[in-house]
Tab-separated table of C-alpha atoms in Angstrom:
chain	number	residue	atom	x	y	z
A	20	MET	CA	74.301	188.836	-8.674
A	21	THR	CA	75.405	191.481	-11.145
A	22	ARG	CA	74.362	190.925	-14.907
A	23	GLY	CA	77.911	189.447	-15.547
A	24	THR	CA	77.880	187.020	-12.868
A	25	ARG	CA	74.530	185.294	-14.098
A	26	MET	CA	76.348	185.565	-18.097
A	27	GLU	CA	79.504	183.336	-16.572
A	28	ALA	CA	76.956	181.284	-14.077
A	29	LEU	CA	74.644	180.739	-17.418
A	30	GLU	CA	77.946	179.800	-19.733
A	31	ARG	CA	78.695	177.320	-16.490
A	32	ALA	CA	75.751	176.055	-16.880
A	33	ILE	CA	75.787	175.194	-20.617
A	34	ALA	CA	79.341	173.863	-20.298
A	35	ARG	CA	78.687	171.994	-17.510
A	36	PRO	CA	75.146	171.017	-17.119
A	37	ASP	CA	73.994	168.819	-14.223
A	38	PRO	CA	73.568	165.220	-15.042
A	39	VAL	CA	69.692	164.177	-16.036
A	40	PRO	CA	68.814	161.062	-14.840
A	41	GLY	CA	67.437	158.186	-17.204
A	42	VAL	CA	68.842	159.727	-20.358
A	43	GLY	CA	71.109	157.366	-22.174
A	44	ALA	CA	72.998	157.134	-25.748
A	45	ASN	CA	71.524	154.748	-27.201
A	46	SER	CA	67.685	154.944	-28.544
A	47	PRO	CA	65.640	151.416	-29.100
A	48	VAL	CA	65.661	152.418	-33.006
A	49	SER	CA	69.279	153.188	-33.308
A	50	GLY	CA	70.749	152.634	-36.758
A	51	LEU	CA	68.483	154.814	-38.293
A	52	ALA	CA	69.164	158.293	-39.679
A	53	ARG	CA	67.963	159.976	-36.716
A	54	ARG	CA	66.956	163.684	-36.869
A	55	SER	CA	68.387	163.422	-40.375
A	56	VAL	CA	65.059	164.635	-42.938
A	57	GLY	CA	63.323	168.149	-42.612
A	58	PHE	CA	59.809	168.947	-43.135
A	59	PHE	CA	60.332	168.610	-47.213
A	60	ASP	CA	61.533	165.126	-47.048
A	61	VAL	CA	58.655	164.199	-44.734
A	62	LEU	CA	56.604	166.163	-47.091
A	63	GLY	CA	57.930	164.347	-50.000
A	64	GLN	CA	57.507	160.778	-48.394
A	65	SER	CA	53.525	160.952	-47.743
A	66	VAL	CA	53.021	163.282	-51.140
A	67	ALA	CA	54.887	160.475	-52.788
A	68	ALA	CA	52.763	157.716	-51.364
A	69	ILE	CA	49.736	158.498	-52.680
A	70	ALA	CA	51.177	159.515	-56.200
A	71	PRO	CA	48.538	162.378	-56.420
A	72	SER	CA	48.860	162.598	-59.780
A	73	ALA	CA	48.912	159.140	-60.836
A	74	ALA	CA	45.904	158.530	-58.780
A	75	ALA	CA	43.697	161.701	-59.758
A	76	THR	CA	44.606	160.377	-63.129
A	77	THR	CA	43.160	156.707	-62.368
A	78	ILE	CA	41.293	156.266	-59.152
A	79	PRO	CA	38.072	158.155	-61.207
A	80	ILE	CA	37.759	155.360	-63.390
A	81	LEU	CA	37.135	152.947	-60.975
A	82	ALA	CA	34.888	155.182	-59.020
A	83	VAL	CA	32.393	156.122	-62.231
A	84	ALA	CA	32.287	152.505	-62.963
A	85	THR	CA	30.569	151.755	-59.920
A	86	ALA	CA	28.851	155.228	-58.984
A	87	GLY	CA	28.198	156.750	-62.201
A	88	ALA	CA	27.399	159.915	-61.971
A	89	GLY	CA	28.053	160.288	-57.872
A	90	SER	CA	31.916	159.706	-58.143
A	91	VAL	CA	32.782	163.271	-58.019
A	92	ILE	CA	30.605	163.084	-54.383
A	93	ALA	CA	32.599	159.858	-53.901
A	94	ILE	CA	35.902	161.465	-53.891
A	95	ALA	CA	34.689	164.454	-51.867
A	96	ILE	CA	33.209	162.258	-49.218
A	97	ALA	CA	36.704	159.979	-48.961
A	98	ALA	CA	38.629	163.118	-48.902
A	99	VAL	CA	36.186	164.302	-45.527
A	100	ILE	CA	37.077	160.559	-44.338
A	101	ALA	CA	40.989	160.878	-45.206
A	102	LEU	CA	41.175	164.035	-42.848
A	103	ALA	CA	39.306	162.329	-40.003
A	104	VAL	CA	41.885	159.654	-40.086
A	105	ALA	CA	44.810	161.771	-40.554
A	106	ALA	CA	43.702	164.146	-37.191
A	107	SER	CA	43.412	160.628	-35.644
A	108	VAL	CA	47.163	159.615	-36.887
A	109	SER	CA	48.020	163.318	-35.544
A	110	VAL	CA	46.966	162.210	-32.392
A	111	PHE	CA	49.812	159.708	-31.761
A	112	ALA	CA	52.349	161.882	-34.359
A	113	ARG	CA	52.290	164.442	-31.761
A	114	ARG	CA	53.002	162.353	-28.905
A	115	VAL	CA	55.570	159.669	-29.783
A	116	ALA	CA	58.278	159.052	-32.594
A	117	ALA	CA	58.116	155.655	-34.430
A	118	ALA	CA	59.176	153.696	-37.213
A	119	GLY	CA	56.138	151.301	-37.277
A	120	GLY	CA	53.830	154.250	-37.950
A	121	ILE	CA	50.032	152.540	-37.547
A	122	TYR	CA	51.495	149.328	-36.101
A	123	THR	CA	53.014	150.956	-33.262
A	124	PHE	CA	50.455	153.824	-32.521
A	125	VAL	CA	47.657	150.500	-32.498
A	126	SER	CA	49.925	149.120	-30.201
A	127	LEU	CA	50.276	151.730	-27.784
A	128	GLY	CA	46.381	151.905	-28.115
A	129	LEU	CA	44.849	148.553	-28.717
A	130	GLY	CA	47.629	145.972	-27.214
A	131	PRO	CA	49.983	143.757	-28.931
A	132	ARG	CA	47.679	141.611	-30.378
A	133	ALA	CA	45.305	144.197	-32.479
A	134	SER	CA	48.720	145.623	-33.735
A	135	LEU	CA	49.608	141.850	-34.515
A	136	VAL	CA	46.508	142.228	-36.995
A	137	ALA	CA	47.349	145.806	-37.881
A	138	GLY	CA	50.676	145.254	-38.828
A	139	ALA	CA	49.989	142.387	-41.032
A	140	ALA	CA	47.199	144.559	-42.783
A	141	MET	CA	50.095	147.552	-43.623
A	142	LEU	CA	52.217	145.201	-44.741
A	143	VAL	CA	49.745	143.905	-46.966
A	144	GLY	CA	49.030	147.359	-48.014
A	145	TYR	CA	52.149	148.460	-48.836
A	146	ALA	CA	53.648	145.295	-50.786
A	147	PHE	CA	50.197	145.073	-53.124
A	148	VAL	CA	50.249	148.927	-53.967
A	149	ALA	CA	53.935	149.035	-54.516
A	150	MET	CA	53.143	145.660	-56.734
A	151	SER	CA	50.624	147.532	-58.275
A	152	GLU	CA	52.708	150.645	-58.788
A	153	LEU	CA	55.620	149.289	-60.692
A	154	PHE	CA	53.246	147.782	-62.780
A	155	SER	CA	51.683	150.737	-63.614
A	156	ALA	CA	54.831	152.447	-63.817
A	157	GLY	CA	55.924	150.160	-66.250
A	158	HIS	CA	52.517	150.338	-68.113
A	159	PHE	CA	52.624	153.885	-68.901
A	160	LEU	CA	56.265	153.971	-69.616
A	161	VAL	CA	55.463	151.638	-72.808
A	162	ILE	CA	52.423	153.339	-73.729
A	163	ALA	CA	54.545	156.641	-73.724
A	164	PHE	CA	56.510	156.001	-76.513
A	165	ALA	CA	54.387	152.926	-77.684
A	166	PRO	CA	50.717	153.492	-77.694
A	167	SER	CA	49.738	150.430	-79.788
A	168	GLY	CA	52.190	148.147	-77.036
A	169	VAL	CA	54.779	145.971	-77.760
A	170	PRO	CA	56.064	142.552	-77.020
A	171	THR	CA	55.430	141.185	-73.667
A	172	VAL	CA	59.178	140.484	-73.427
A	173	VAL	CA	59.996	144.510	-73.774
A	174	GLY	CA	57.576	145.096	-71.505
A	175	CYS	CA	59.560	142.536	-68.828
A	176	LEU	CA	62.332	144.171	-69.632
A	177	VAL	CA	61.289	147.619	-69.184
A	178	LEU	CA	59.983	146.264	-65.462
A	179	VAL	CA	63.316	144.947	-64.984
A	180	ALA	CA	64.935	148.453	-65.440
A	181	ILE	CA	62.907	150.111	-63.006
A	182	GLY	CA	62.974	147.822	-60.517
A	183	ALA	CA	66.551	147.672	-60.842
A	184	ALA	CA	66.302	151.650	-60.211
A	185	PHE	CA	63.833	151.199	-57.712
A	186	ILE	CA	65.900	149.191	-55.476
A	187	ALA	CA	69.418	151.647	-56.440
A	188	VAL	CA	66.641	154.282	-54.842
A	189	LEU	CA	65.661	152.500	-51.598
A	190	LEU	CA	69.335	151.183	-50.951
A	191	GLY	CA	70.541	154.960	-51.072
A	192	GLY	CA	69.557	156.528	-48.303
A	193	ILE	CA	66.171	158.152	-46.983
A	194	ARG	CA	67.346	161.141	-48.114
A	195	LEU	CA	67.693	160.261	-51.562
A	196	SER	CA	64.545	158.716	-51.691
A	197	THR	CA	62.325	161.391	-50.066
A	198	ARG	CA	63.544	164.319	-51.767
A	199	LEU	CA	63.688	162.357	-54.912
A	200	THR	CA	60.202	161.329	-54.792
A	201	LEU	CA	59.406	164.883	-54.007
A	202	LEU	CA	60.940	166.399	-57.071
A	203	ILE	CA	58.882	163.764	-59.380
A	204	GLU	CA	55.425	164.717	-57.810
A	205	VAL	CA	56.068	168.549	-58.017
A	206	ALA	CA	57.003	167.970	-61.257
A	207	THR	CA	53.864	165.971	-62.138
A	208	VAL	CA	51.403	167.409	-60.307
A	209	THR	CA	52.449	170.907	-61.958
A	210	ALA	CA	52.015	169.167	-65.250
A	211	LEU	CA	48.534	168.054	-64.254
A	212	LEU	CA	47.155	170.824	-62.350
A	213	VAL	CA	48.385	172.934	-66.123
A	214	VAL	CA	46.186	170.642	-67.883
A	215	VAL	CA	43.085	170.626	-65.523
A	216	VAL	CA	42.700	174.348	-65.431
A	217	VAL	CA	43.268	174.674	-69.423
A	218	LEU	CA	40.047	171.931	-69.751
A	219	LEU	CA	38.148	173.692	-66.874
A	220	THR	CA	38.106	176.731	-68.567
A	221	VAL	CA	37.408	175.427	-72.114
A	222	VAL	CA	35.058	172.389	-71.202
A	223	PRO	CA	31.156	173.116	-70.197
A	224	ILE	CA	30.340	171.617	-66.925
A	225	ASP	CA	26.931	170.237	-66.438
A	226	PRO	CA	26.076	170.117	-62.520
A	227	ALA	CA	23.376	167.295	-63.521
A	228	ALA	CA	26.663	165.137	-64.388
A	229	TYR	CA	27.768	164.754	-61.100
A	230	VAL	CA	24.263	163.796	-59.333
A	231	PRO	CA	24.497	160.589	-57.957
A	232	ARG	CA	21.654	157.645	-59.011
A	233	PRO	CA	18.565	158.006	-55.785
A	234	ASP	CA	18.091	154.739	-56.623
A	235	HIS	CA	21.806	153.194	-56.652
A	236	PRO	CA	22.886	154.760	-53.439
A	237	GLN	CA	24.901	151.395	-52.844
A	238	GLY	CA	27.089	152.129	-55.599
A	239	LEU	CA	27.649	155.382	-54.281
A	240	VAL	CA	29.230	153.593	-50.798
A	241	VAL	CA	31.141	151.501	-52.872
A	242	ALA	CA	33.090	154.195	-55.116
A	243	VAL	CA	33.461	155.940	-51.427
A	244	VAL	CA	35.621	152.690	-50.054
A	245	ILE	CA	37.628	152.776	-53.896
A	246	ALA	CA	38.124	156.608	-53.677
A	247	MET	CA	39.521	155.861	-50.323
A	248	THR	CA	42.368	153.899	-51.898
A	249	ALA	CA	43.464	156.942	-53.794
A	250	PHE	CA	44.835	158.263	-50.405
A	251	VAL	CA	46.275	155.488	-49.062
A	252	GLY	CA	49.745	156.039	-48.135
A	253	PHE	CA	49.631	159.683	-46.472
A	254	GLU	CA	50.303	158.129	-43.250
A	255	SER	CA	53.672	156.978	-44.231
A	256	SER	CA	55.174	160.096	-43.325
A	257	ALA	CA	54.732	158.571	-39.759
A	258	SER	CA	57.013	155.850	-40.584
A	259	LEU	CA	60.087	158.656	-40.650
A	260	GLY	CA	59.334	159.751	-36.772
A	261	VAL	CA	62.830	158.693	-35.644
A	262	GLU	CA	64.162	160.268	-39.235
A	263	ALA	CA	62.519	163.518	-39.196
A	264	LYS	CA	64.423	166.254	-37.464
A	265	ARG	CA	60.797	167.838	-35.621
A	266	PRO	CA	58.621	164.580	-35.780
A	267	PHE	CA	55.700	165.954	-33.491
A	268	ALA	CA	55.936	169.191	-35.347
A	269	THR	CA	56.323	167.925	-39.072
A	270	ILE	CA	54.491	164.927	-39.101
A	271	PRO	CA	50.785	166.254	-38.022
A	272	ARG	CA	51.209	169.255	-40.346
A	273	VAL	CA	52.444	166.859	-43.394
A	274	LEU	CA	49.712	164.551	-42.822
A	275	THR	CA	46.743	167.130	-42.836
A	276	TRP	CA	48.807	169.501	-45.865
A	277	THR	CA	48.937	166.313	-47.601
A	278	VAL	CA	45.538	164.684	-47.801
A	279	LEU	CA	43.927	168.221	-48.009
A	280	ALA	CA	46.082	169.742	-51.044
A	281	ALA	CA	45.360	165.607	-52.559
A	282	GLY	CA	41.406	165.887	-52.095
A	283	ALA	CA	41.358	169.296	-53.939
A	284	LEU	CA	43.427	168.099	-57.139
A	285	PHE	CA	40.900	164.746	-56.975
A	286	VAL	CA	38.200	166.475	-57.015
A	287	LEU	CA	38.912	169.065	-59.404
A	288	VAL	CA	40.763	166.449	-61.775
A	289	SER	CA	37.613	164.395	-61.624
A	290	ILE	CA	35.246	166.647	-62.704
A	291	ALA	CA	37.446	167.580	-65.368
A	292	GLU	CA	37.619	163.734	-66.812
A	293	VAL	CA	33.926	163.552	-66.098
A	294	ALA	CA	33.181	166.879	-68.071
A	295	ALA	CA	35.500	166.236	-70.926
A	296	PHE	CA	34.697	162.857	-71.819
A	297	ASP	CA	31.012	164.077	-71.437
A	298	LEU	CA	31.810	166.422	-74.392
A	299	LEU	CA	33.889	163.717	-76.194
A	300	GLY	CA	31.168	161.580	-76.140
A	301	LEU	CA	33.500	158.983	-74.838
A	302	ASP	CA	32.880	156.460	-71.798
A	303	LEU	CA	35.271	157.066	-68.883
A	304	ALA	CA	34.448	153.737	-67.258
A	305	ALA	CA	36.195	151.931	-69.825
A	306	SER	CA	39.063	154.026	-70.535
A	307	GLY	CA	42.480	152.764	-69.514
A	308	THR	CA	44.308	156.218	-70.228
A	309	PRO	CA	42.110	158.893	-69.664
A	310	MET	CA	44.520	162.088	-69.909
A	311	ASP	CA	45.607	160.231	-73.233
A	312	ASP	CA	41.941	160.003	-74.600
A	313	ILE	CA	41.428	163.727	-73.664
A	314	ALA	CA	44.419	164.948	-75.066
A	315	ARG	CA	43.781	162.668	-78.085
A	316	GLY	CA	40.464	163.852	-78.596
A	317	PHE	CA	41.238	167.533	-78.344
A	318	GLY	CA	44.333	167.042	-80.733
A	319	VAL	CA	47.061	167.658	-78.438
A	320	GLY	CA	48.681	163.934	-78.879
A	321	TRP	CA	52.294	165.143	-78.146
A	322	ALA	CA	50.689	166.259	-74.391
A	323	ALA	CA	49.315	162.998	-73.861
A	324	VAL	CA	53.073	161.404	-74.100
A	325	ALA	CA	54.340	163.935	-72.122
A	326	LEU	CA	51.489	163.198	-69.244
A	327	ASP	CA	52.371	159.312	-69.587
A	328	VAL	CA	55.948	159.497	-68.408
A	329	LEU	CA	55.735	162.083	-65.910
A	330	VAL	CA	52.838	159.964	-64.289
A	331	ALA	CA	55.417	156.733	-64.445
A	332	PHE	CA	57.684	158.272	-62.959
A	333	SER	CA	54.786	159.001	-60.108
A	334	PHE	CA	54.095	155.584	-60.135
A	335	PHE	CA	57.378	154.395	-59.723
A	336	ALA	CA	58.121	157.427	-56.712
A	337	ALA	CA	54.669	155.911	-54.862
A	338	ALA	CA	56.067	152.237	-55.070
A	339	VAL	CA	59.534	153.713	-53.484
A	340	ALA	CA	57.392	155.677	-50.740
A	341	ALA	CA	55.204	152.267	-49.775
A	342	THR	CA	58.323	150.400	-49.646
A	343	THR	CA	60.385	152.447	-47.165
A	344	ALA	CA	57.289	152.469	-44.719
A	345	GLY	CA	56.902	149.036	-45.180
A	346	VAL	CA	60.676	147.855	-44.744
A	347	ARG	CA	60.230	150.213	-41.368
A	348	ILE	CA	57.525	148.384	-40.253
A	349	LEU	CA	59.608	145.113	-40.247
A	350	PHE	CA	62.400	146.823	-38.997
A	351	SER	CA	60.472	148.011	-35.654
A	352	MET	CA	58.995	144.213	-35.693
A	353	ALA	CA	62.427	142.854	-35.439
A	354	ARG	CA	63.501	145.988	-33.031
A	355	GLU	CA	60.575	144.444	-30.623
A	356	GLY	CA	62.195	141.065	-31.261
A	357	LEU	CA	58.909	139.681	-33.260
A	358	LEU	CA	60.830	139.083	-36.214
A	359	PRO	CA	64.553	137.884	-36.713
A	360	VAL	CA	67.191	140.341	-35.106
A	361	GLY	CA	68.532	140.752	-38.525
A	362	LEU	CA	65.722	142.667	-40.102
A	363	GLY	CA	66.780	145.111	-37.554
A	364	ARG	CA	70.389	145.941	-38.587
A	365	THR	CA	70.970	149.123	-40.619
A	366	SER	CA	73.691	150.023	-43.442
A	367	GLU	CA	76.444	152.343	-40.875
A	368	ARG	CA	76.772	154.161	-44.383
A	369	THR	CA	73.136	155.075	-44.990
A	370	GLY	CA	71.160	153.983	-41.530
A	371	VAL	CA	68.789	151.946	-44.262
A	372	PRO	CA	67.214	148.502	-43.260
A	373	VAL	CA	69.270	146.713	-45.498
A	374	ARG	CA	67.800	142.956	-44.845
A	375	ALA	CA	64.515	144.365	-44.199
A	376	VAL	CA	64.638	146.055	-47.750
A	377	ALA	CA	66.173	142.359	-48.818
A	378	LEU	CA	63.159	140.447	-47.646
A	379	LEU	CA	60.178	142.793	-49.064
A	380	VAL	CA	62.118	144.242	-52.492
A	381	PRO	CA	62.672	140.818	-54.237
A	382	VAL	CA	58.632	139.774	-54.140
A	383	ILE	CA	57.325	143.533	-54.967
A	384	VAL	CA	59.830	143.681	-58.058
A	385	VAL	CA	59.001	139.813	-59.053
A	386	VAL	CA	55.209	140.199	-59.092
A	387	PRO	CA	54.809	142.678	-61.471
A	388	VAL	CA	57.018	140.845	-63.931
A	389	ILE	CA	54.707	137.878	-63.902
A	390	LEU	CA	51.557	139.980	-64.367
A	391	ARG	CA	53.108	141.146	-67.375
A	392	LEU	CA	54.461	137.700	-68.730
A	393	ALA	CA	50.418	136.580	-68.240
A	394	ASP	CA	49.347	139.441	-69.778
A	395	PHE	CA	47.350	141.465	-67.426
A	396	ASP	CA	46.645	144.587	-68.502
A	397	MET	CA	46.422	148.121	-66.092
A	398	ILE	CA	42.539	148.360	-65.220
A	399	SER	CA	42.666	144.238	-64.123
A	400	VAL	CA	45.595	144.812	-61.704
A	401	MET	CA	44.014	148.377	-60.514
A	402	GLU	CA	40.760	146.120	-59.883
A	403	ILE	CA	42.821	143.168	-58.175
A	404	VAL	CA	45.876	144.331	-56.670
A	405	LEU	CA	44.852	147.945	-55.740
A	406	VAL	CA	41.991	147.410	-54.287
A	407	ALA	CA	43.383	144.536	-52.379
A	408	SER	CA	45.803	146.505	-50.868
A	409	GLY	CA	43.334	149.774	-50.199
A	410	THR	CA	41.404	147.202	-48.172
A	411	GLY	CA	44.657	146.665	-45.677
A	412	PHE	CA	44.934	150.110	-45.539
A	413	LEU	CA	41.448	150.705	-44.696
A	414	LEU	CA	41.450	148.301	-42.072
A	415	GLY	CA	44.768	149.541	-40.375
A	416	TYR	CA	42.806	153.051	-40.349
A	417	VAL	CA	39.618	151.493	-38.689
A	418	LEU	CA	42.263	149.894	-35.945
A	419	VAL	CA	44.206	153.295	-35.666
A	420	CYS	CA	41.201	155.441	-35.116
A	421	ALA	CA	40.101	152.724	-32.529
A	422	ALA	CA	43.078	153.174	-30.493
A	423	VAL	CA	42.728	156.673	-30.229
A	424	PRO	CA	40.535	156.789	-27.343
A	425	PRO	CA	42.129	154.423	-25.087
A	426	PHE	CA	45.624	155.501	-26.085
A	427	LEU	CA	44.308	158.978	-24.864
A	428	ARG	CA	42.430	157.976	-21.327
A	429	ARG	CA	46.060	155.633	-20.489
A	430	ILE	CA	47.868	159.341	-20.524
A	431	GLY	CA	45.402	161.366	-19.121
A	432	GLU	CA	44.955	163.343	-21.608
A	433	ALA	CA	41.169	162.216	-23.425
A	434	THR	CA	38.992	165.043	-24.520
A	435	LEU	CA	35.960	164.856	-26.020
A	436	TRP	CA	36.740	166.078	-29.813
A	437	PRO	CA	39.088	163.847	-30.687
A	438	VAL	CA	37.375	160.889	-29.289
A	439	VAL	CA	34.357	161.704	-30.891
A	440	ARG	CA	36.117	162.198	-34.396
A	441	ALA	CA	38.374	159.307	-33.949
A	442	VAL	CA	35.061	157.209	-33.133
A	443	ALA	CA	33.187	158.478	-35.517
A	444	ALA	CA	35.566	157.699	-38.498
A	445	ALA	CA	36.173	154.452	-37.339
A	446	VAL	CA	32.753	153.406	-37.312
A	447	VAL	CA	32.324	155.090	-41.226
A	448	LEU	CA	35.238	153.060	-42.483
A	449	ALA	CA	34.345	149.774	-40.953
A	450	ALA	CA	30.717	150.508	-42.166
A	451	GLY	CA	32.105	151.347	-45.319
A	452	LEU	CA	34.429	148.420	-45.432
A	453	VAL	CA	31.853	146.058	-44.708
A	454	VAL	CA	29.458	147.295	-47.237
A	455	PHE	CA	32.155	147.138	-50.424
A	456	LEU	CA	33.215	143.255	-48.925
A	457	THR	CA	29.920	142.370	-48.896
A	458	MET	CA	28.534	144.233	-52.062
A	459	THR	CA	31.208	142.164	-54.230
A	460	GLY	CA	28.951	141.710	-57.302
A	461	ASP	CA	31.881	140.501	-60.355
A	462	VAL	CA	34.636	137.866	-60.605
A	463	VAL	CA	37.231	140.756	-60.573
A	464	SER	CA	36.270	142.307	-57.307
A	465	VAL	CA	35.437	138.702	-55.833
A	466	TRP	CA	39.058	138.326	-56.899
A	467	SER	CA	40.260	141.002	-55.133
A	468	VAL	CA	38.773	140.354	-51.939
A	469	VAL	CA	39.946	136.831	-51.895
A	470	LEU	CA	43.608	138.161	-52.672
A	471	PHE	CA	43.344	140.379	-49.444
A	472	ALA	CA	41.687	137.638	-47.447
A	473	GLY	CA	44.469	135.317	-48.186
A	474	ALA	CA	47.190	137.408	-47.828
A	475	LEU	CA	46.265	138.676	-44.482
A	476	VAL	CA	45.412	135.219	-42.957
A	477	GLY	CA	49.018	134.474	-44.298
A	478	ALA	CA	50.282	137.493	-42.607
A	479	VAL	CA	48.436	137.512	-39.550
A	480	VAL	CA	49.616	133.516	-39.253
A	481	VAL	CA	53.419	134.387	-40.151
A	482	LEU	CA	52.984	136.762	-37.327
A	483	ALA	CA	51.466	135.157	-34.583
A	484	VAL	CA	54.461	132.264	-34.922
A	485	PHE	CA	56.832	134.313	-34.524
A	486	ARG	CA	54.987	136.069	-31.695
A	487	ALA	CA	54.466	132.781	-30.042
A	488	ARG	CA	58.216	131.639	-30.471
A	489	ALA	CA	59.209	134.866	-28.835
A	490	GLY	CA	57.133	134.202	-25.611
A	491	ALA	CA	55.741	137.589	-23.743
A	492	ALA	CA	54.336	139.682	-25.886
A	493	PRO	CA	56.682	142.394	-27.509
A	494	ARG	CA	56.626	146.004	-26.381
A	495	ALA	CA	56.112	148.547	-29.025
A	496	VAL	CA	59.638	150.399	-29.602
A	497	ARG	CA	59.750	154.288	-30.144
A	498	ASP	CA	62.517	156.685	-30.257
A	499	VAL	CA	63.579	158.197	-27.168
A	500	PRO	CA	65.521	161.530	-25.995
A	501	LEU	CA	69.376	160.583	-25.938
A	502	ALA	CA	72.095	162.568	-24.407
A	503	SER	CA	73.007	164.086	-27.381
A	504	ASP	CA	68.985	165.686	-27.419
A	505	VAL	CA	69.258	167.441	-23.867
A	506	LEU	CA	71.580	169.315	-21.365
A	507	GLY	CA	72.851	167.052	-18.798
A	508	GLY	CA	72.097	163.824	-20.687
A	509	ASP	CA	74.257	161.408	-19.698
A	510	ALA	CA	76.463	159.706	-22.776
A	511	ARG	CA	78.230	156.983	-20.736
A	512	ARG	CA	75.138	155.441	-20.190
């Protein structure tokens, strides 16, 4: 066969390929903006969900309050654990493109009962963290321009305006939300890094200020669990498995890079904050806005205004990212037949699950306004709502890590290191979670546990009722190859 003949045969094969059986025209998750977002869009989802600049300026407060000088070490340990969780989530993300994220992954490894608990835990986590972030966005926006505070009505109006913008971004489509949130986070992280680098060059670092007390190991354990809440949301990029252009390559990379970068940022910011507060003679654990206190302590109060505005935008972006992931869990549950089918319908123009948005968003927007009316401050909201949400995420992480060994064994790909790593992460997270839940000593911590337990039980009961009505346990839905993806796909199927 000559070269010309071979080329003609190849061209005919491409133009009229042999049919490939079993490849149809529709996906079980059709309606979403399939294969429409690239690497940086997925990165924007994961980074925004963590809200690195916002978390870096707030989480150290809670870590210092529980671990004292061990706060930086606690954050570093939390970063290592989060990296192990990211590796476990990547085991699924390399093989399965799904909108349900951890909910779907747990179903594939541990079955429908465990996935129901995981789905409930992640919904509680995403909803509570979005509420906390919208409240914090309003808080930082207000103090940026009125450090002494504003009337409650004005604060509520600010939250209403933020809520309206929040809804508009969510309904605008996945590309709008991911690109906007990535732009916000690049700006805020860049500004925060400039501040941190300046601080580290002018503030003396005392190594003794970062050594945990040997007589208070339980405080370090609790601080690690609290520090883990700084990383929650990184896994949300897995919820874009259907919409990502190259999900099996893009999502695992985003998961790992996000945790590594965020962990480095959190450690640097914590070192700088502890050193600066020691130099200024201030109590970091008692600070509501540590970067503001540092800026004013060094006589650059104007920088505090800029940082507050940027942090407010960061919290806003995080709320968008968290709600995006939560909405896709509801969408997946509806497509499985667990929840009403209407929640699985999407906008023809944007691919947004509009009815799932309509169910979840009103609660997320209204609760921060109620908290503001009740005169809650940001620290109280963090200690109650944010810690409760973090507990939900940690339960989901325990279950997804535990799902790795049976999933790999079922598909015949079980190897030693992924299994050992996943089991170790599950054990460490579960032990830390038990210590955290059983060592709550103050009223705020007790209320955070009560809030989490009540919300989780309520969500599980509701989902269990829907599952009982559905009859047989629903099968996890995920994306499949379509006729348009392969040569020879039968588009008529």
